[in-house]
Every structure is written in C-alpha cells, then in structure tokens.
Coordinates of C-alpha atoms in Angstrom, one line a residue:
Chain A
M1 CA 136.7 54.2 69.4
S2 CA 134.3 57.2 70.0
E3 CA 132.0 57.2 73.0
N4 CA 128.2 56.7 72.8
L5 CA 126.4 58.7 75.4
L6 CA 122.7 58.0 76.3
A7 CA 121.1 61.3 77.6
I8 CA 118.5 59.9 80.0
S9 CA 118.6 63.3 81.6
P10 CA 117.9 65.6 78.7
I11 CA 120.6 67.8 77.1
N12 CA 119.4 71.1 75.5
D13 CA 119.6 71.0 71.7
D14 CA 121.9 74.1 71.7
Q15 CA 124.4 72.4 74.0
V16 CA 124.6 69.0 72.3
H17 CA 127.4 70.4 70.1
L18 CA 129.6 70.7 73.2
L19 CA 129.6 66.9 73.3
T20 CA 129.7 66.2 69.6
D21 CA 132.7 68.6 69.3
L22 CA 134.5 66.1 71.4
D23 CA 133.5 63.2 69.1
V24 CA 131.0 61.9 71.6
N25 CA 127.8 60.5 69.9
V26 CA 124.7 61.6 71.8
F27 CA 121.5 59.5 71.8
T28 CA 118.1 59.9 73.5
P29 CA 116.2 57.0 75.1
K30 CA 113.8 57.0 72.1
E31 CA 116.7 56.2 69.8
L32 CA 117.6 53.0 71.7
D33 CA 117.2 49.9 69.6
Q34 CA 116.5 52.2 66.6
K35 CA 119.7 54.1 66.0
I36 CA 121.9 52.3 68.5
S37 CA 121.9 49.0 70.4
P38 CA 121.7 49.2 74.2
A39 CA 124.9 47.2 74.4
D40 CA 126.8 49.9 72.5
I41 CA 126.1 52.7 75.0
T42 CA 129.4 53.5 76.9
I43 CA 128.3 56.5 79.0
M44 CA 124.9 56.8 80.8
Y45 CA 124.0 60.4 81.6
G46 CA 121.3 60.3 84.3
W47 CA 119.3 57.3 85.6
K48 CA 115.8 55.9 85.0
Q49 CA 115.1 52.5 86.5
D50 CA 113.6 50.9 83.4
I51 CA 115.9 52.3 80.8
S52 CA 119.0 51.9 82.9
S53 CA 118.3 48.3 83.8
K54 CA 117.9 47.6 80.1
L55 CA 121.4 48.9 79.4
L56 CA 122.9 47.0 82.4
D57 CA 121.2 43.8 81.4
A58 CA 122.3 44.0 77.7
T59 CA 124.5 41.1 76.6
N60 CA 128.1 42.3 75.9
S61 CA 127.3 45.7 77.4
K62 CA 130.1 48.3 76.8
L63 CA 128.8 50.6 79.6
K64 CA 131.8 52.1 81.5
W65 CA 130.5 55.2 83.2
I66 CA 127.3 56.4 84.8
H67 CA 126.9 60.1 85.7
A68 CA 124.1 60.5 88.3
I69 CA 122.4 63.9 88.2
S70 CA 121.9 63.8 92.0
A71 CA 124.2 64.1 94.9
G72 CA 122.9 61.0 96.7
V73 CA 123.3 57.7 94.8
D74 CA 121.6 55.3 97.1
Y75 CA 119.0 54.4 94.4
L76 CA 121.7 52.9 92.1
P77 CA 122.8 49.2 92.2
L78 CA 126.2 50.0 93.6
A79 CA 127.2 46.3 94.2
T80 CA 126.5 45.6 90.5
L81 CA 128.5 48.6 89.4
T82 CA 131.5 47.5 91.5
K83 CA 131.4 43.9 90.2
R84 CA 131.1 45.2 86.6
G85 CA 133.8 47.8 87.0
I86 CA 131.5 50.6 85.9
K87 CA 132.5 54.0 87.2
L88 CA 130.0 56.4 88.8
T89 CA 130.1 60.2 89.2
N90 CA 127.5 62.3 90.9
A91 CA 126.3 65.9 90.9
S92 CA 127.5 66.7 94.4
G93 CA 127.8 70.5 94.7
I94 CA 125.3 71.4 92.0
H95 CA 122.5 71.6 94.6
A96 CA 124.6 73.3 97.3
T97 CA 123.4 76.9 96.6
S98 CA 119.7 76.1 96.4
I99 CA 119.6 73.6 99.3
S100 CA 121.7 75.9 101.6
Q101 CA 119.4 78.8 100.8
S102 CA 116.3 76.7 101.7
V103 CA 117.9 75.7 104.9
L104 CA 118.5 79.3 105.8
A105 CA 114.9 80.1 104.8
Y106 CA 113.6 77.5 107.2
I107 CA 115.9 78.6 110.0
L108 CA 115.2 82.3 109.6
H109 CA 111.4 81.5 109.4
F110 CA 111.4 80.1 113.0
V111 CA 114.3 82.2 114.5
R112 CA 112.8 85.5 113.3
G113 CA 109.3 84.4 114.4
L114 CA 107.5 84.4 111.1
D115 CA 105.5 81.4 112.2
I116 CA 104.2 83.3 115.2
A117 CA 103.6 86.4 113.1
R118 CA 101.6 84.3 110.7
E119 CA 99.3 83.0 113.4
H120 CA 98.6 86.5 114.5
Q121 CA 98.2 87.7 111.0
I122 CA 95.4 85.2 110.3
K123 CA 93.6 86.5 113.4
H124 CA 94.3 90.2 112.5
Q125 CA 96.1 90.5 115.8
W126 CA 98.8 93.1 116.4
E127 CA 100.8 91.2 119.0
K128 CA 104.0 92.7 120.3
N129 CA 104.9 90.5 123.2
A130 CA 108.1 91.0 125.1
D131 CA 108.2 87.3 125.8
T132 CA 108.3 86.4 122.2
N133 CA 110.8 88.9 120.9
P134 CA 112.4 87.3 117.8
A135 CA 115.9 85.9 118.2
T136 CA 118.8 86.4 115.8
I137 CA 121.0 83.7 114.3
S138 CA 123.8 84.2 116.9
D139 CA 121.4 83.3 119.7
Y140 CA 121.4 79.6 118.7
K141 CA 123.9 76.7 118.2
Y142 CA 123.9 74.8 115.0
V143 CA 125.0 71.2 114.2
V144 CA 125.2 70.1 110.6
F145 CA 125.4 66.3 110.0
G146 CA 127.4 66.0 106.8
T147 CA 130.2 68.4 105.9
G148 CA 130.4 67.9 102.1
H149 CA 129.7 70.6 99.5
I150 CA 126.2 71.3 100.7
G151 CA 127.0 71.1 104.4
Q152 CA 129.8 73.6 103.9
Q153 CA 127.5 76.0 102.1
I154 CA 125.1 75.8 105.0
G155 CA 128.0 76.4 107.4
R156 CA 129.1 79.4 105.4
L157 CA 125.7 81.1 105.4
L158 CA 125.2 80.5 109.2
Q159 CA 128.7 81.8 110.0
T160 CA 128.1 84.9 107.8
L161 CA 125.0 85.6 109.9
G162 CA 126.9 85.2 113.2
G163 CA 126.2 81.6 114.0
H164 CA 128.5 79.1 115.7
T165 CA 128.8 76.0 113.5
I166 CA 129.6 72.4 114.5
G167 CA 129.9 69.8 111.8
V168 CA 129.6 66.0 112.1
N169 CA 131.4 63.7 109.6
T170 CA 132.8 60.2 109.5
T171 CA 136.1 60.9 111.2
G172 CA 135.7 64.3 112.8
H173 CA 138.2 65.8 110.3
P174 CA 138.2 69.6 110.0
A175 CA 135.9 71.1 107.3
E176 CA 135.7 74.6 105.9
Y177 CA 133.0 76.8 107.4
F178 CA 132.8 74.8 110.6
D179 CA 134.0 76.2 114.0
E180 CA 134.3 72.6 115.3
T181 CA 133.8 69.1 113.9
I182 CA 132.9 65.8 115.6
A183 CA 133.2 62.2 114.4
L184 CA 129.8 60.5 113.8
N185 CA 130.6 57.7 116.3
K186 CA 131.8 60.1 119.0
I187 CA 128.9 62.4 119.3
D188 CA 128.9 64.3 122.6
D189 CA 127.1 67.0 124.5
R190 CA 127.9 69.6 121.9
V191 CA 125.3 67.8 119.8
W192 CA 122.8 67.3 122.6
H193 CA 123.0 71.0 123.6
A194 CA 122.4 72.2 120.0
D195 CA 119.4 74.3 119.2
V196 CA 119.2 73.4 115.5
I197 CA 120.1 70.1 113.9
I198 CA 120.5 69.9 110.1
N199 CA 120.8 66.5 108.3
I200 CA 122.5 66.4 104.9
M201 CA 124.2 63.0 105.2
P202 CA 124.1 60.5 102.4
L203 CA 121.9 57.5 103.0
T204 CA 124.0 54.4 103.8
D205 CA 123.6 51.5 106.2
D206 CA 125.1 53.7 108.9
T207 CA 122.7 56.5 108.4
H208 CA 119.4 54.6 107.9
H209 CA 117.1 55.6 110.8
F210 CA 120.1 57.4 112.4
Y211 CA 117.6 59.9 113.8
D212 CA 115.5 57.6 116.0
S213 CA 113.7 57.8 119.3
D214 CA 117.0 57.4 121.2
F215 CA 118.5 60.3 119.3
F216 CA 115.6 62.7 119.9
A217 CA 115.3 61.6 123.6
H218 CA 118.7 63.3 124.2
F219 CA 117.3 66.7 123.7
E220 CA 115.5 68.6 126.4
N221 CA 113.9 70.8 123.8
L222 CA 115.5 71.0 120.4
F223 CA 114.4 74.2 118.7
L224 CA 114.5 73.0 115.1
F225 CA 115.2 69.8 113.2
V226 CA 115.9 70.1 109.5
N227 CA 116.2 67.2 107.0
V228 CA 117.4 68.1 103.5
G229 CA 119.4 64.8 103.2
R230 CA 117.5 61.6 102.7
G231 CA 114.1 60.6 104.1
P232 CA 115.0 57.2 105.4
S233 CA 117.8 58.7 107.7
V234 CA 114.9 59.7 109.9
D235 CA 112.5 57.3 111.7
S236 CA 109.4 59.2 111.0
K237 CA 107.4 57.8 113.8
A238 CA 110.1 58.8 116.3
L239 CA 110.2 62.3 115.0
V240 CA 106.4 62.7 115.2
A241 CA 106.5 61.5 118.8
A242 CA 109.4 63.8 119.6
L243 CA 107.4 66.8 118.2
E244 CA 104.4 65.7 120.2
D245 CA 106.2 65.3 123.5
G246 CA 108.3 68.4 123.1
H247 CA 111.8 66.9 122.7
V248 CA 111.7 68.8 119.4
S249 CA 109.8 72.1 119.0
H250 CA 109.9 72.7 115.2
A251 CA 110.8 70.8 112.1
A252 CA 111.4 71.5 108.4
L253 CA 111.4 68.5 106.1
D254 CA 112.1 68.3 102.4
V255 CA 112.6 64.5 102.3
F256 CA 110.6 61.6 103.6
E257 CA 110.7 57.9 104.1
T258 CA 107.8 57.6 101.6
E259 CA 107.6 60.0 98.7
P260 CA 105.3 61.5 97.7
L261 CA 104.4 62.0 101.3
P262 CA 101.1 60.1 101.9
D263 CA 98.0 62.1 102.4
D264 CA 97.5 60.8 105.9
S265 CA 101.0 61.6 107.2
P266 CA 100.8 63.5 110.4
F267 CA 103.6 65.8 109.1
W268 CA 101.2 67.7 106.8
S269 CA 99.1 69.1 109.6
M270 CA 101.4 69.2 112.6
K271 CA 102.0 72.6 114.1
N272 CA 105.5 74.2 113.9
M273 CA 106.2 72.2 110.7
I274 CA 107.4 73.1 107.2
V275 CA 106.9 70.5 104.5
T276 CA 108.4 71.0 101.1
P277 CA 108.1 68.4 98.3
H278 CA 111.7 67.3 97.9
N279 CA 112.4 70.4 95.8
T280 CA 115.1 72.3 97.7
G281 CA 117.7 70.8 95.4
V282 CA 115.7 71.6 92.2
I283 CA 117.4 74.4 90.4
R284 CA 116.4 76.6 87.5
H285 CA 118.5 76.2 84.4
F286 CA 119.2 72.7 85.7
K287 CA 120.1 71.2 82.4
K288 CA 122.7 73.9 81.8
A289 CA 124.2 73.6 85.3
Q290 CA 124.3 69.8 85.1
L291 CA 126.1 69.8 81.8
E292 CA 128.6 72.5 83.0
L293 CA 129.4 70.1 85.9
F294 CA 129.7 67.1 83.6
M295 CA 131.9 68.6 80.8
P296 CA 135.3 68.9 82.7
N297 CA 134.9 65.3 83.9
L298 CA 134.1 64.2 80.3
K299 CA 137.2 65.9 78.9
Q300 CA 139.4 64.3 81.6
Y301 CA 137.8 60.9 81.0
L302 CA 138.4 61.1 77.2
Q303 CA 142.1 61.8 77.9
D304 CA 142.9 59.1 80.5
G305 CA 139.7 57.5 81.8
S306 CA 139.9 59.4 85.1
F307 CA 137.7 62.2 86.6
K308 CA 138.5 65.7 87.8
Y309 CA 136.0 65.4 90.7
N310 CA 132.8 63.8 92.0
Q311 CA 133.8 60.1 91.4
V312 CA 131.7 58.0 93.8
D313 CA 133.4 55.5 96.1
L314 CA 131.2 52.5 95.3
I315 CA 132.0 50.8 98.6
K316 CA 131.3 53.9 100.8
G317 CA 128.3 54.9 98.7
Y318 CA 129.2 58.6 98.3
Chain B
M1 CA 128.8 119.9 137.9
S2 CA 127.8 116.3 137.6
E3 CA 125.2 115.2 135.0
N4 CA 121.7 114.0 136.0
L5 CA 120.4 111.3 133.7
L6 CA 116.7 110.4 133.5
A7 CA 116.4 106.7 132.4
I8 CA 113.1 106.7 130.6
S9 CA 114.3 103.6 128.8
P10 CA 115.2 101.4 131.8
I11 CA 118.8 100.5 132.7
N12 CA 119.5 97.2 134.3
D13 CA 120.3 97.4 138.0
D14 CA 123.6 95.6 137.5
Q15 CA 124.6 98.1 134.9
V16 CA 123.7 101.4 136.6
H17 CA 127.2 101.4 138.2
L18 CA 128.7 101.9 134.7
L19 CA 127.1 105.4 134.8
T20 CA 127.6 106.2 138.5
D21 CA 131.3 105.3 138.1
L22 CA 131.5 108.2 135.8
D23 CA 129.8 110.5 138.4
V24 CA 126.5 110.5 136.4
N25 CA 123.5 110.5 138.7
V26 CA 120.8 108.1 137.4
F27 CA 117.1 108.7 138.1
T28 CA 114.0 106.8 137.1
P29 CA 110.7 108.5 136.0
K30 CA 109.1 107.7 139.4
E31 CA 111.8 109.7 141.1
L32 CA 110.9 112.9 139.2
D33 CA 109.6 115.6 141.5
Q34 CA 110.6 113.4 144.5
K35 CA 114.3 113.1 144.3
I36 CA 115.0 115.5 141.5
S37 CA 113.3 118.5 139.8
P38 CA 112.5 118.0 136.1
A39 CA 114.4 121.1 135.4
D40 CA 117.6 119.6 136.8
I41 CA 117.8 116.7 134.4
T42 CA 120.6 117.2 131.9
I43 CA 120.5 114.0 129.9
M44 CA 117.3 112.2 128.7
Y45 CA 117.9 108.5 128.0
G46 CA 115.0 107.4 125.8
W47 CA 111.7 109.2 125.1
K48 CA 108.1 109.0 126.3
Q49 CA 105.8 111.7 125.2
D50 CA 104.3 112.7 128.5
I51 CA 107.5 112.5 130.6
S52 CA 109.7 114.0 127.9
S53 CA 107.3 117.0 127.4
K54 CA 107.3 117.6 131.1
L55 CA 111.1 118.0 131.0
L56 CA 111.2 120.1 127.9
D57 CA 108.5 122.4 129.3
A58 CA 110.1 122.8 132.8
T59 CA 111.1 126.4 133.6
N60 CA 114.9 126.8 133.5
S61 CA 115.4 123.3 132.1
K62 CA 119.0 122.3 132.0
L63 CA 118.4 119.5 129.5
K64 CA 121.3 119.4 127.0
W65 CA 121.2 115.9 125.4
I66 CA 118.5 113.4 124.4
H67 CA 119.5 109.8 123.5
A68 CA 116.8 108.2 121.4
I69 CA 116.7 104.4 121.6
S70 CA 115.5 104.1 118.0
A71 CA 117.2 104.7 114.7
G72 CA 114.3 106.9 113.3
V73 CA 113.7 110.2 115.3
D74 CA 110.7 111.5 113.4
Y75 CA 108.6 111.4 116.5
L76 CA 110.7 113.9 118.4
P77 CA 110.1 117.7 118.2
L78 CA 113.3 118.4 116.2
A79 CA 112.5 122.1 115.6
T80 CA 112.2 122.7 119.3
L81 CA 115.5 120.8 120.0
T82 CA 117.2 123.0 117.4
K83 CA 115.9 126.2 118.9
R84 CA 116.8 125.1 122.4
G85 CA 120.3 123.8 121.4
I86 CA 119.6 120.4 122.7
K87 CA 121.7 117.7 121.1
L88 CA 120.2 114.4 119.9
T89 CA 121.8 111.0 119.4
N90 CA 120.1 107.9 118.1
A91 CA 120.5 104.1 118.2
S92 CA 121.3 103.8 114.5
G93 CA 123.1 100.5 114.0
I94 CA 121.8 98.7 117.0
H95 CA 118.9 97.2 115.0
A96 CA 120.9 96.4 111.9
T97 CA 121.5 92.7 112.7
S98 CA 117.9 91.8 113.6
I99 CA 116.3 93.9 110.9
S100 CA 118.6 92.6 108.1
Q101 CA 117.9 89.0 109.2
S102 CA 114.2 89.6 109.0
V103 CA 114.5 91.1 105.6
L104 CA 116.5 88.0 104.5
A105 CA 113.8 85.8 106.1
Y106 CA 111.1 87.6 104.0
I107 CA 113.0 87.4 100.8
L108 CA 114.0 83.7 101.2
H109 CA 110.4 82.9 102.1
F110 CA 109.1 84.0 98.7
V111 CA 112.2 83.3 96.6
R112 CA 112.5 79.7 97.9
G113 CA 108.7 79.2 97.4
L114 CA 107.8 78.6 101.1
D115 CA 104.6 80.5 100.4
I116 CA 103.6 78.1 97.7
A117 CA 104.8 75.0 99.7
R118 CA 102.6 76.2 102.6
E119 CA 99.4 76.4 100.4
H120 CA 100.1 72.8 99.3
Q121 CA 100.9 71.7 102.8
I122 CA 97.5 72.9 104.1
K123 CA 95.9 70.8 101.4
H124 CA 98.2 67.8 101.9
Q125 CA 99.3 68.2 98.3
W126 CA 102.7 66.9 97.1
E127 CA 103.2 69.3 94.3
K128 CA 106.4 69.2 92.3
N129 CA 105.8 71.5 89.4
A130 CA 108.5 72.3 87.0
D131 CA 106.9 75.7 86.4
T132 CA 107.3 76.7 90.0
N133 CA 110.8 75.6 90.6
P134 CA 112.1 77.8 93.4
A135 CA 114.5 80.5 92.4
T136 CA 117.7 81.4 94.3
I137 CA 118.9 84.8 95.5
S138 CA 121.1 85.4 92.4
D139 CA 118.1 85.1 90.1
Y140 CA 116.8 88.5 91.3
K141 CA 117.8 92.1 91.4
Y142 CA 117.6 94.1 94.6
V143 CA 117.3 97.8 95.3
V144 CA 117.6 99.0 98.8
F145 CA 116.3 102.6 99.5
G146 CA 118.6 103.8 102.4
T147 CA 122.3 102.9 102.6
G148 CA 123.0 103.5 106.3
H149 CA 123.9 100.9 108.9
I150 CA 120.8 98.8 108.3
G151 CA 120.8 99.1 104.6
Q152 CA 124.4 98.1 104.4
Q153 CA 123.8 95.0 106.5
I154 CA 120.9 94.0 104.1
G155 CA 123.3 94.6 101.2
R156 CA 126.0 92.5 102.9
L157 CA 123.7 89.5 103.4
L158 CA 122.3 89.7 99.8
Q159 CA 125.8 89.9 98.3
T160 CA 126.9 86.9 100.4
L161 CA 124.1 84.9 98.9
G162 CA 125.0 85.9 95.4
G163 CA 122.7 88.9 94.9
H164 CA 123.4 92.0 92.9
T165 CA 122.7 95.1 95.1
I166 CA 121.7 98.6 94.1
G167 CA 121.5 101.2 96.8
V168 CA 119.6 104.5 96.7
N169 CA 120.6 107.4 98.9
T170 CA 120.4 111.2 98.9
T171 CA 123.3 111.9 96.6
G172 CA 124.2 108.6 95.0
H173 CA 127.4 108.4 96.9
P174 CA 129.0 104.9 97.1
A175 CA 128.2 102.8 100.1
E176 CA 129.7 99.5 101.3
Y177 CA 128.0 96.3 100.2
F178 CA 126.3 97.9 97.2
D179 CA 127.4 97.1 93.7
E180 CA 125.9 100.4 92.4
T181 CA 124.3 103.4 94.0
I182 CA 121.7 105.9 92.7
A183 CA 120.7 109.4 93.9
L184 CA 117.1 109.5 95.2
N185 CA 116.2 112.3 92.8
K186 CA 117.8 110.5 89.8
I187 CA 116.0 107.2 89.9
D188 CA 116.2 105.3 86.6
D189 CA 115.4 102.0 84.9
R190 CA 117.7 100.2 87.3
V191 CA 115.0 100.7 89.9
W192 CA 112.1 100.0 87.7
H193 CA 113.6 96.8 86.5
A194 CA 114.3 95.6 90.0
D195 CA 112.7 92.4 91.4
V196 CA 112.8 93.3 95.0
I197 CA 112.5 96.8 96.6
I198 CA 113.4 97.2 100.2
N199 CA 112.6 100.5 102.1
I200 CA 114.8 101.4 105.1
M201 CA 114.8 105.2 104.6
P202 CA 114.2 107.6 107.5
L203 CA 110.8 109.4 107.5
T204 CA 111.3 113.0 106.3
D205 CA 109.2 115.4 104.2
D206 CA 111.0 114.0 101.2
T207 CA 110.1 110.4 102.0
H208 CA 106.5 110.8 103.2
H209 CA 104.3 108.8 100.8
F210 CA 107.4 108.3 98.6
Y211 CA 106.0 104.9 97.6
D212 CA 102.7 106.1 95.9
S213 CA 100.7 105.0 92.9
D214 CA 103.1 106.7 90.5
F215 CA 106.0 104.7 92.0
F216 CA 104.3 101.3 91.8
A217 CA 102.9 102.0 88.3
H218 CA 106.5 101.9 87.0
F219 CA 106.7 98.2 87.6
E220 CA 105.4 95.7 85.2
N221 CA 105.4 93.1 88.0
L222 CA 107.6 93.8 91.0
F223 CA 108.3 90.4 92.7
L224 CA 108.5 91.7 96.3
F225 CA 108.1 95.0 98.2
V226 CA 109.6 95.1 101.7
N227 CA 109.0 98.0 104.2
V228 CA 111.1 97.9 107.4
G229 CA 111.7 101.7 107.4
R230 CA 108.7 103.8 108.4
G231 CA 105.0 103.2 107.7
P232 CA 104.1 106.7 106.3
S233 CA 106.8 106.4 103.6
V234 CA 104.2 104.2 101.9
D235 CA 100.8 105.3 100.6
S236 CA 98.9 102.2 101.9
K237 CA 96.0 102.5 99.5
A238 CA 98.4 102.7 96.5
L239 CA 100.2 99.6 97.7
V240 CA 96.9 97.7 98.2
A241 CA 95.9 98.7 94.6
A242 CA 99.3 97.7 93.2
L243 CA 99.0 94.3 94.9
E244 CA 95.5 93.9 93.5
D245 CA 96.3 94.9 89.9
G246 CA 99.6 92.9 89.8
H247 CA 102.1 95.8 89.6
V248 CA 103.4 94.2 92.8
S249 CA 103.3 90.4 93.4
H250 CA 104.3 90.0 97.1
A251 CA 104.8 92.3 100.1
A252 CA 106.4 92.0 103.5
L253 CA 105.5 94.9 105.9
D254 CA 106.8 95.5 109.4
V255 CA 105.7 99.1 109.6
F256 CA 102.4 100.9 108.8
E257 CA 100.8 104.3 108.4
T258 CA 98.6 103.5 111.4
E259 CA 100.0 101.3 114.2
P260 CA 98.7 99.0 115.6
L261 CA 97.5 98.0 112.1
P262 CA 93.6 98.4 112.3
D263 CA 91.6 95.2 112.3
D264 CA 89.9 96.1 109.0
S265 CA 93.2 96.8 107.1
P266 CA 93.3 94.8 103.8
F267 CA 96.9 93.9 104.5
W268 CA 96.0 91.3 107.1
S269 CA 94.2 89.1 104.7
M270 CA 95.7 89.8 101.3
K271 CA 97.4 86.9 99.6
N272 CA 101.2 86.9 99.2
M273 CA 101.6 89.1 102.2
I274 CA 103.7 88.9 105.4
V275 CA 102.6 91.3 108.2
T276 CA 104.9 91.6 111.3
P277 CA 104.0 93.9 114.2
H278 CA 106.8 96.5 113.9
N279 CA 109.1 94.0 115.8
T280 CA 111.9 93.3 113.3
G281 CA 114.1 95.9 115.2
V282 CA 113.2 94.5 118.6
I283 CA 116.2 92.6 119.9
R284 CA 116.8 90.4 122.9
H285 CA 119.1 91.8 125.5
F286 CA 118.0 95.2 124.3
K287 CA 118.8 97.1 127.4
K288 CA 122.4 95.8 127.5
A289 CA 123.0 96.5 123.8
Q290 CA 121.5 99.9 124.1
L291 CA 123.7 100.9 127.0
E292 CA 126.8 99.5 125.2
L293 CA 126.0 101.8 122.3
F294 CA 125.4 104.7 124.7
M295 CA 128.5 104.5 126.9
P296 CA 131.3 105.5 124.4
N297 CA 129.2 108.6 123.5
L298 CA 128.7 109.4 127.2
K299 CA 132.4 109.2 127.9
Q300 CA 133.2 111.5 125.0
Y301 CA 130.4 113.9 126.0
L302 CA 131.7 114.2 129.6
Q303 CA 135.1 115.0 128.2
D304 CA 134.3 117.7 125.6
G305 CA 130.6 117.8 125.0
S306 CA 130.9 116.0 121.6
F307 CA 129.9 112.5 120.5
K308 CA 131.8 109.6 118.9
Y309 CA 128.9 108.7 116.6
N310 CA 125.2 108.8 116.0
Q311 CA 124.6 112.5 116.5
V312 CA 121.4 113.4 114.6
D313 CA 121.5 116.3 112.2
L314 CA 118.4 118.1 113.5
I315 CA 117.7 119.8 110.2
K316 CA 118.1 116.7 108.0
G317 CA 116.2 114.6 110.6
Y318 CA 118.6 111.6 110.6

C-alpha cells in the first residue's frame, strides 16, 4: 500500500517529486474530500487545528504519522496520539541556527552596551563614561535551561566568544558545549549567581510557570533574562515585577503567555527590554529546510516504520 | 644604566612592582621636573600631546622607546621618531576581543532584524511578516578591510557562525580566518558584490578617505557598512549620500572624522544607523591587560634592545 501524505505545511512544487519518486502520494488541504477521503491520509505533514482535527476524527482513519514542523509539540493532543498509536516527529534542530544567532544578538546588544549607546544617540550625546565601559562575553556567566539541539548551539556560540556555559536538563547529564550541567530539580547557587539566564526548555507540566516570583527572587540582580522557549514557561506578572524591582535588569523575549502580545502588555514599553514577535525560529528557505529534515525519516519509515531521528516521546512531550 | 619609565598611561599601584623588580624606575607625569628631569626619561608608556611633546623637545633627551596603548599610531609624530631613532610599539591585539564582539553585535542586530523589531515594539505592533523573515549570518557575504589581529578575530567569529569571509590587505597575502584575500589595489567584484563591509585598516595616506563616493557607488545596495578602524578613512559626506540614495542600507560607526561627533552630524539621526562613541576598543581591566601586553616586550628590550612583538614600522605607519 502506498502512503498518502497531506501537506498542511506547503511543499514547493519543484520538490514534490522527491516524495512521488518514493511512491508517496501528496495531497494539499484543498484536495481533501475531493481527490481523497480524510480517512485515507496516512501521513500528516504539519498541523493546523481545523484540518488536523478533521483527519483525527474521521471514521476508520488510517493516520499513522504526524510530522510537526516545530520543535515544541505542546499544541498537539499528545494523549490522543498515544491512545491511537499515531507516531509523532518534530523539527527539532531546524531552528537551532536562527534561534541561537538571535540569542547571541540579544546578549551582545546588552553586553556591548548598544542599549546605552542608543539612548545617547537619540539625544546626540557623545558619552564616553569610564563607569559604563562595555563588557565582553567572558565577563559574564551563562546558564541555559534546555540542552537539546538549540541549547547546544547557544552553548557553542557562547563558548566560542569566551563564555563559561552551564546547562540545565532533566537529569544533569553532560551535554556538548556546556562546561557544567545541573539537573532541573537540583538547581544550586551556580544558577542563582548567573548573569544571563536563557530558557529553551519545552513546555510541559514541569516547566509551566517555572520562572515565577520565587525563581526571580533568588537573584540579587540578574543582568539578562532571555526566553526563546515557550511563553507559558514564564509567569509574565512575576517577570514584570522582577524587572521593576531590580531582581532582573534586562530581558529579551521572543515568546509570550498570550500571542500576539496584547497591546497593553507592559513588556512593549518597559526599559531594557527587547520584544520580538515569536520569529527567532523563522528561517528563510523554510520549506526547503523542513523537507530536507523530513526526507531521511520518510525513507526510513517506508522501509521499516521507524525513524532516523526526532521521534517525540509522547509521554515526556518532547 | 637603569631605565626611567614615564607612566603617562597609569599603572596600578599593585603592579608597579613588576617593573621595579626589573630595575625599571617608574615615574608619573606629576613627578616630572620634581623627581626627574624630562630629558632623563628613557621609556614613554602611553602618549599625551602636551606631556609627550615636552619629553621629545627636552635638550639631550634620552628617550629611546614609546609604547602606544592603542593599535593605531597615526596621532604620533612618526617622522620625528624615525629621525631621532626612537622605537615605537603599539597595543595591537589588545582590543581584538572587544572590537570583534562589537562588530558581531552590529551585524547580528541588522541581520536578525532587531532594528525592525524595535520599530514595531515602539508602536506595540506584533508584526510577523513573511517578507521580513530575519536572515542568518550565512545568508550574507562579508569583506573585512584589514586582516591584522582585530580583522582576524572578526573573521573567526563570522566563520564560526557560518559566514564566508573575504579579507583585503596590502598584498593579498593569505590570513587566518579568511576564506579568500584580495590586495588593496586589486579590488574586484568580490568586494562590490559583498553584503557587509567592515573597515579595520590603519589610517595612512593610502587609506585616508578610501571610502569615498566612488567606492560606495559600486554597490547596488550594500546591506551594512561598519567602521571600527579610523574615522578619516571614510568621507563622511559620501557615506551620508550613499545612505540617502540607497547605495548603502545600514551603517554602524564607532569612529568619525571629527570626534566627539558634532551635535549637528546627520549620522546621529539617520535611520538604519548605529553610532557608538569610539568605545568598542575600550576594555574593562584595561590597565592590567595593557601591562600584560607590555611586560614581555620590556623584558626582551632590557636584554637586547629588541621586542617580542608589536614594533611599529615607522615608515609604513603600522
């Protein structure tokens, strides 16, 4: 039986042949019910709530595999997939280059004093103050929560620029590009004495509102808090308070509890704040990169039903 | 005969012993004429126009060596030093880490779209536009004019982030961290097709106003022009015009023809512009780092009158 793939995430016309060459039939959402019955789709490429629900709800659905085009999969009905025996792969790794470069952009912005330079530039002030000499990367200590693909790329860049890197993960197992690692439930002073905290953990029950007022209260004066993971990992109100009372000096946020970020969010206008619209993981040539990630898994799956990489553990959620 | 060093650039009290242990007498500018005659100073550490002139003009001056605490030495009377047989060393290399990190900060700011994000942030606009997806470092081509210590550090960082690096130097000789090199008088399309130009050349007769209207006119649309070398290498009016007519899209300038940058300079308020106050080379713990650079040269000099590194060719000017 040949596979029927629904390309919810679009595939370029000039690349569809890569799939059809493997005897995979490719359908677009518009062709559902017309050229193919929702129940006959076996592989879902990408996810959109309305279309995807239709496939999952179809009587006698033959769906066996969903490929999510994101790294985080918290928006999928993982319990349902478990019960139905549907396998899930994600795009972990594909965003590592772009996200890690944004994280470095945020860090260098504040470490090299571009925020201060900008204030003076607006006022046409040539201000060379010995008290505000810019620092360099090695002057600060970095803790990255999450030591997967993206976390490791962040660690690699910081190490290249002379930074000491501490990684936090579930068990404290060693991870490439980290000088030290700590288990999430055994956090110690190495975290509380950090200058820069970067969150790139998946969103799970354990990480929801992980960064709360208790967390921020540990810091005398955290230089920079970065969130490029998931918005709900941070208690927004607690972060706003920490920025106001000085427990945290600067923040760079790409993800938020509510997206789009509401017009009246204090984050927009707080000082010492960079807001980006959940686009650090967006990459140019995205369709091509996504398909390149997918193809080796597809080939393996067609042979024996397994995957080369990136299969999500539906219980753990990543 | 023991050496008499004038510390125009201050030396920390707790480090003076490193010099006195070598039988070098250390004097401060305040002690001139009191504890020691200007003519008896043999080594000048740092440079200040009034004090330094006094030493050079002293009858029967015994001055033999000047150590400049900067990389560029264009502000010293090189012809006079040549005539008088006074040796000159500079601080080339000491600023490489901080300057290269600022250059990366500038580049990532524009490449990762932090300038666009900022405009939207000010207006509380959540703008995720497919047309303005941020690029990554590997999407652009970089040409660094100047392949010395600092240029090589810039090349190293760009290569680490996936960038293709082209270096320009006097003869086109290969240089570490550059994929290709070109001779300054044989510039070709590889330069005119660049996306990012970075100047870190010393200021000499050859490089004064090197970046003029003819230079900028070659570009259809240069993404970013960075100057962390010397201000007078750029014809400011030509750069302003190039930014206005679109030959250049963005600029990041740390050095200027006139410093401090005058209040009415268009650079302060142009769009797509970062102005920093000639402070990318300023480093924390500067005195300590400077002395660490100086000491091996001092030891060698005391032995045989030569230097381990960083002796300036007074004719070339670097």
